[in-house]
Every structure is written in C-alpha cells, then in structure tokens.
PDB file of C-alpha atoms in Angstrom:
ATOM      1  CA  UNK U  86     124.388  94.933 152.066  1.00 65.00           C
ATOM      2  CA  UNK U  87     122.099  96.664 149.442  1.00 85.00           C
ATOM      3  CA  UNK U  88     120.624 100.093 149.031  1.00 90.00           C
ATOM      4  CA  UNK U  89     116.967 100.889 148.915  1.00 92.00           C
ATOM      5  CA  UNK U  90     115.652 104.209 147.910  1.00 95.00           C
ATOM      6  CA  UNK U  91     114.446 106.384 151.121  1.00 96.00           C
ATOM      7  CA  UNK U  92     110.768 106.219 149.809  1.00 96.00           C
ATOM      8  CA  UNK U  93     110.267 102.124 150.099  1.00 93.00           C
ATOM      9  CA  UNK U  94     111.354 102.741 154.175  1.00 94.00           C
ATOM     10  CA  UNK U  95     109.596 106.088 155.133  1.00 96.00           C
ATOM     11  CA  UNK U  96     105.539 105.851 155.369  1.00 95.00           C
ATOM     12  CA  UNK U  97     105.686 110.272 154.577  1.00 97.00           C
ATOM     13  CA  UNK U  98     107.621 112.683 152.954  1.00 97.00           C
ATOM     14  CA  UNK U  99     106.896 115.804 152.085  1.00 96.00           C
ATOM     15  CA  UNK U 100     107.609 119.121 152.059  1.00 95.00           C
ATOM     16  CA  UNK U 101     105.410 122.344 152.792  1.00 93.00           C
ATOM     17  CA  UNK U 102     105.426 126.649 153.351  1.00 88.00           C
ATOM     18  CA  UNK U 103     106.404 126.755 156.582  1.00 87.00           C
ATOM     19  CA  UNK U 104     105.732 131.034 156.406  1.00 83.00           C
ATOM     20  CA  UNK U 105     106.858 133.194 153.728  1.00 85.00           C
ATOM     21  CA  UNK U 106     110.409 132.319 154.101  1.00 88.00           C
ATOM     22  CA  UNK U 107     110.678 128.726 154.659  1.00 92.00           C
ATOM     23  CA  UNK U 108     109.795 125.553 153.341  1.00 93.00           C
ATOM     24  CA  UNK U 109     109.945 122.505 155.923  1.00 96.00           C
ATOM     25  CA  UNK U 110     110.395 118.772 154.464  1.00 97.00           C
ATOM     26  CA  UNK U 111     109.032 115.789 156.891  1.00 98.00           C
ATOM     27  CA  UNK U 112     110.250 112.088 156.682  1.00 98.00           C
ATOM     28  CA  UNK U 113     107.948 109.890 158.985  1.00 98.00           C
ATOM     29  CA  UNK U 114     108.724 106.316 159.653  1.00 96.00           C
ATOM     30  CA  UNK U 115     106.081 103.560 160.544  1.00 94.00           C
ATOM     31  CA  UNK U 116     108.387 101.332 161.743  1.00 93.00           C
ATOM     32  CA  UNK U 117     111.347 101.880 163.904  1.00 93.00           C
ATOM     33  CA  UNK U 118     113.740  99.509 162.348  1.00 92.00           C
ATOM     34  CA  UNK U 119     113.726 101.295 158.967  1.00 92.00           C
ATOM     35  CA  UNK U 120     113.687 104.755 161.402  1.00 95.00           C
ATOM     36  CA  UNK U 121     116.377 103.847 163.176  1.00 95.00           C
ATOM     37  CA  UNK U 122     118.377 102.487 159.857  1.00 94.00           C
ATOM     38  CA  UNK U 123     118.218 105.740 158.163  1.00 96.00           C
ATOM     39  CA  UNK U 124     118.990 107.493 161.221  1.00 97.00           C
ATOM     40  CA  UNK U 125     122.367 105.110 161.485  1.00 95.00           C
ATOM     41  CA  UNK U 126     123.187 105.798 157.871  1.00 95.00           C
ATOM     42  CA  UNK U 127     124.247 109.091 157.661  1.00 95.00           C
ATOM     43  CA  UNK U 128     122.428 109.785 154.633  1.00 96.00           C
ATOM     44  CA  UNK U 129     120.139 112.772 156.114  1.00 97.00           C
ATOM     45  CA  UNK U 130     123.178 114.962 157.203  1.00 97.00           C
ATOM     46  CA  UNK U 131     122.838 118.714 156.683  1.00 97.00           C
ATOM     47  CA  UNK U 132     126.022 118.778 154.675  1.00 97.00           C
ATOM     48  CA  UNK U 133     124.537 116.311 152.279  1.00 97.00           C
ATOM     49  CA  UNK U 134     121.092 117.908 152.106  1.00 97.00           C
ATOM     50  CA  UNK U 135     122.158 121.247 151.084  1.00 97.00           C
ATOM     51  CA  UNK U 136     124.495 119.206 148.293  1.00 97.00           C
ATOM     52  CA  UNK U 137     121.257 117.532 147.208  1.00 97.00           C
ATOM     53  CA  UNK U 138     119.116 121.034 147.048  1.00 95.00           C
ATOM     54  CA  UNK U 139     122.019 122.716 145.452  1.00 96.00           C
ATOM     55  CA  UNK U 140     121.899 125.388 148.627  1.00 95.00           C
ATOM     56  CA  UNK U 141     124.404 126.966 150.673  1.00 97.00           C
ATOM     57  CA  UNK U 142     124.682 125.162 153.613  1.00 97.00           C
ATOM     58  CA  UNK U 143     124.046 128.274 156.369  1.00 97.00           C
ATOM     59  CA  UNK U 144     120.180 127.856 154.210  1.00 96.00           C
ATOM     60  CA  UNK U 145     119.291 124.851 156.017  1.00 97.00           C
ATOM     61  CA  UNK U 146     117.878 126.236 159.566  1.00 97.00           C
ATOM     62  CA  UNK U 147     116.803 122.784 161.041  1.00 97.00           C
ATOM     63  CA  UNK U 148     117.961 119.318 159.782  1.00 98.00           C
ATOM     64  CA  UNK U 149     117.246 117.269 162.676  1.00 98.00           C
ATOM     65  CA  UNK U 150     116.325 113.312 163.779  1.00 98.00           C
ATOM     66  CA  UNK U 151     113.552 113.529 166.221  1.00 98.00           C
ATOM     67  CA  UNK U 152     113.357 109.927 167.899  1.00 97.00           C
ATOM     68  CA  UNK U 153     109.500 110.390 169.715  1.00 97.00           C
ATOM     69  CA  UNK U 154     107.926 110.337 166.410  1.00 97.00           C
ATOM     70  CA  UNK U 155     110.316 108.230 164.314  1.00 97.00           C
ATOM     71  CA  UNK U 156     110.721 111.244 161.772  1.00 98.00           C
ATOM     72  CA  UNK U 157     113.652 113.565 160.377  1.00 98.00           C
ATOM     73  CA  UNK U 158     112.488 117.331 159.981  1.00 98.00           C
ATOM     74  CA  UNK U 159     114.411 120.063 157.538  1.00 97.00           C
ATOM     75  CA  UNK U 160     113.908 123.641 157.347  1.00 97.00           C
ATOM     76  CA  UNK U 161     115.249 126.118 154.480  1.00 96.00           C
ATOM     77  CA  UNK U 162     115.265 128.967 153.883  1.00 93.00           C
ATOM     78  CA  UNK U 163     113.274 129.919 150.615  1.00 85.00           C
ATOM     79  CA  UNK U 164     115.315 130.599 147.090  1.00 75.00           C
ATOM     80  CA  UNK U 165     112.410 133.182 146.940  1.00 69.00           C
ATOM     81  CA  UNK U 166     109.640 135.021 149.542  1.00 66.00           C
ATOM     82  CA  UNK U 167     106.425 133.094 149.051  1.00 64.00           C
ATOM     83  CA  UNK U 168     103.970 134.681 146.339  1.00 61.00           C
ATOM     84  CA  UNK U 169     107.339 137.230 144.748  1.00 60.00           C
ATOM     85  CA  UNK U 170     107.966 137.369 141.369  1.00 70.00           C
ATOM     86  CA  UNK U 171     109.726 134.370 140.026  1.00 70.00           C
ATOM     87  CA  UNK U 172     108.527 132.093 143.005  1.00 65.00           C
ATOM     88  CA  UNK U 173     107.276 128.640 141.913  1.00 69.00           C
ATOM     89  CA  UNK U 174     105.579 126.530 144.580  1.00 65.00           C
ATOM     90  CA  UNK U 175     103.409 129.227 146.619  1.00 63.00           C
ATOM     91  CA  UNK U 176     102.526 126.296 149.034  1.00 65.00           C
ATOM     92  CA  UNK U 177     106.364 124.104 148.921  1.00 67.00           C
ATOM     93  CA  UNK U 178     104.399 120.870 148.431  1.00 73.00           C
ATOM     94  CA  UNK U 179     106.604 119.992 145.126  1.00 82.00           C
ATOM     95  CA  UNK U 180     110.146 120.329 146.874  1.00 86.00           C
ATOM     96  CA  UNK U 181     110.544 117.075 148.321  1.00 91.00           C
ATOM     97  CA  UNK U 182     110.830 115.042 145.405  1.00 92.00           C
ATOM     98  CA  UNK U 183     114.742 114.758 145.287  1.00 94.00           C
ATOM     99  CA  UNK U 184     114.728 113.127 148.846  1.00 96.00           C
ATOM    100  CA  UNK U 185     112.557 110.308 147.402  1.00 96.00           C
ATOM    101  CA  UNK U 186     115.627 108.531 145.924  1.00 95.00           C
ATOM    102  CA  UNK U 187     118.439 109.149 148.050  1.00 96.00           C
ATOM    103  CA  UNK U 188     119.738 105.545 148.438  1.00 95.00           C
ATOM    104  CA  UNK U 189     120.210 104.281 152.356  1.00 94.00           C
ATOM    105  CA  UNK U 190     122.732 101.078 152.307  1.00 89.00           C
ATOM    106  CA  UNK U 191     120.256  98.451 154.170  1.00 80.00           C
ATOM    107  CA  UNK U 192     120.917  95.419 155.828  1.00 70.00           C
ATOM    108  CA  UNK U 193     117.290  94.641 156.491  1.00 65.00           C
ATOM    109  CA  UNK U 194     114.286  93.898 153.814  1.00 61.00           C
ATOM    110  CA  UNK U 195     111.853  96.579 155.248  1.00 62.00           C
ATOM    111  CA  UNK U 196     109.520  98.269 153.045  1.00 60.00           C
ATOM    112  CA  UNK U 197     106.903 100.598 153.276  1.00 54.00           C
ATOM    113  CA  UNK U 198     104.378  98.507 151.330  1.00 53.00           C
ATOM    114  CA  UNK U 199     105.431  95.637 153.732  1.00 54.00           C
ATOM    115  CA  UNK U 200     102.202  95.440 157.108  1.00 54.00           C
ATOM    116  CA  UNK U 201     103.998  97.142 160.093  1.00 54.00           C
ATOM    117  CA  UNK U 202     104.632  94.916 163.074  1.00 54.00           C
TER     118      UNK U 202
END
C-alpha cells in the first residue's frame, strides 16, 4: 500500500469566508472510490485537522464527511474577525493549502487527472 497526496484524489479543495468569523474548507470528490478511500482513512479527523492548522481543537465548528455529494466540509473559527487589524486573507481563499499534501495510504491508483468512470 502507498500514499498519495489528498490533491491527486479530490477534484476541489478550497477554502473560503464563511462570515466574519469563519473560514469553511471544501474537499469534493469526482469519483466515489477515491471519496470513499479518504473517508476510510482517517486522515480528515478533527483531532488531526486542528494539529495540521496549529488550532485548538474546540476552533473547528464542523469537520464532517457528507456522503450525497462525495465531499468533506470544515469550519473554523477565524485566528482574526474578517477585515481587523492584523487579518490576512479578507476572503479565506489562501487557507487550504496545507490540506493539499496530507498523505492518504491508498490501495487503489486513482487520480484526479485520471477520466472519471
């Protein structure tokens, strides 16, 4: 079994303001064997997440598989209100980086660049 970074099985992630106190992150799957592979991993745990964003763990509001559109969904709270002093991504499209190469053990050859079935 090998590993393959999260971004060569999701077809979407990204994060975004979700209000002036939250950021959201999407993961969205185009195929549900690499969906359902994360999802049986265990890499996409709130425990781990907060870890990964350096956050207390009572931060992350939402960290949830949701199986009718083969996606995971995260929401934090902000570090700071949206537009304050010292805030640095007004619209939280550059926080999802660091879940680009969190490494899912894989059984399978799926990729994103691969056609879907």
């Amino acid at each position: 079994m090998g590993e393959v970074p999260l971004r060569e099985l999701a077809q979407v992630i990204r994060s975004k303001n979700a209000g002036p106190f939250e950021l959201t992150f999407d993961i969205i799957f185009n195929r549900k064997a690499a969906y359902e592979e994360v999802k049986a991993s265990g890499a996409l745990t709130a425990e781990k997440l907060a870890r990964l964003y350096n956050i207390p763990l009572d931060d992350i509001l939402v960290a949830m598989f949701f199986d009718p559109a083969m996606a995971f969904k995260m929401t934090v709270k902000r570090r700071w209100q949206q537009g304050s002093s010292g805030e640095r991504d007004t619209f939280g499209a550059a926080q999802h980086a660091p879940l680009m190469d969190i490494m899912i053990p894989s059984r399978s050859n799926l990729r994103t660049s691969d056609p879907a079935p």
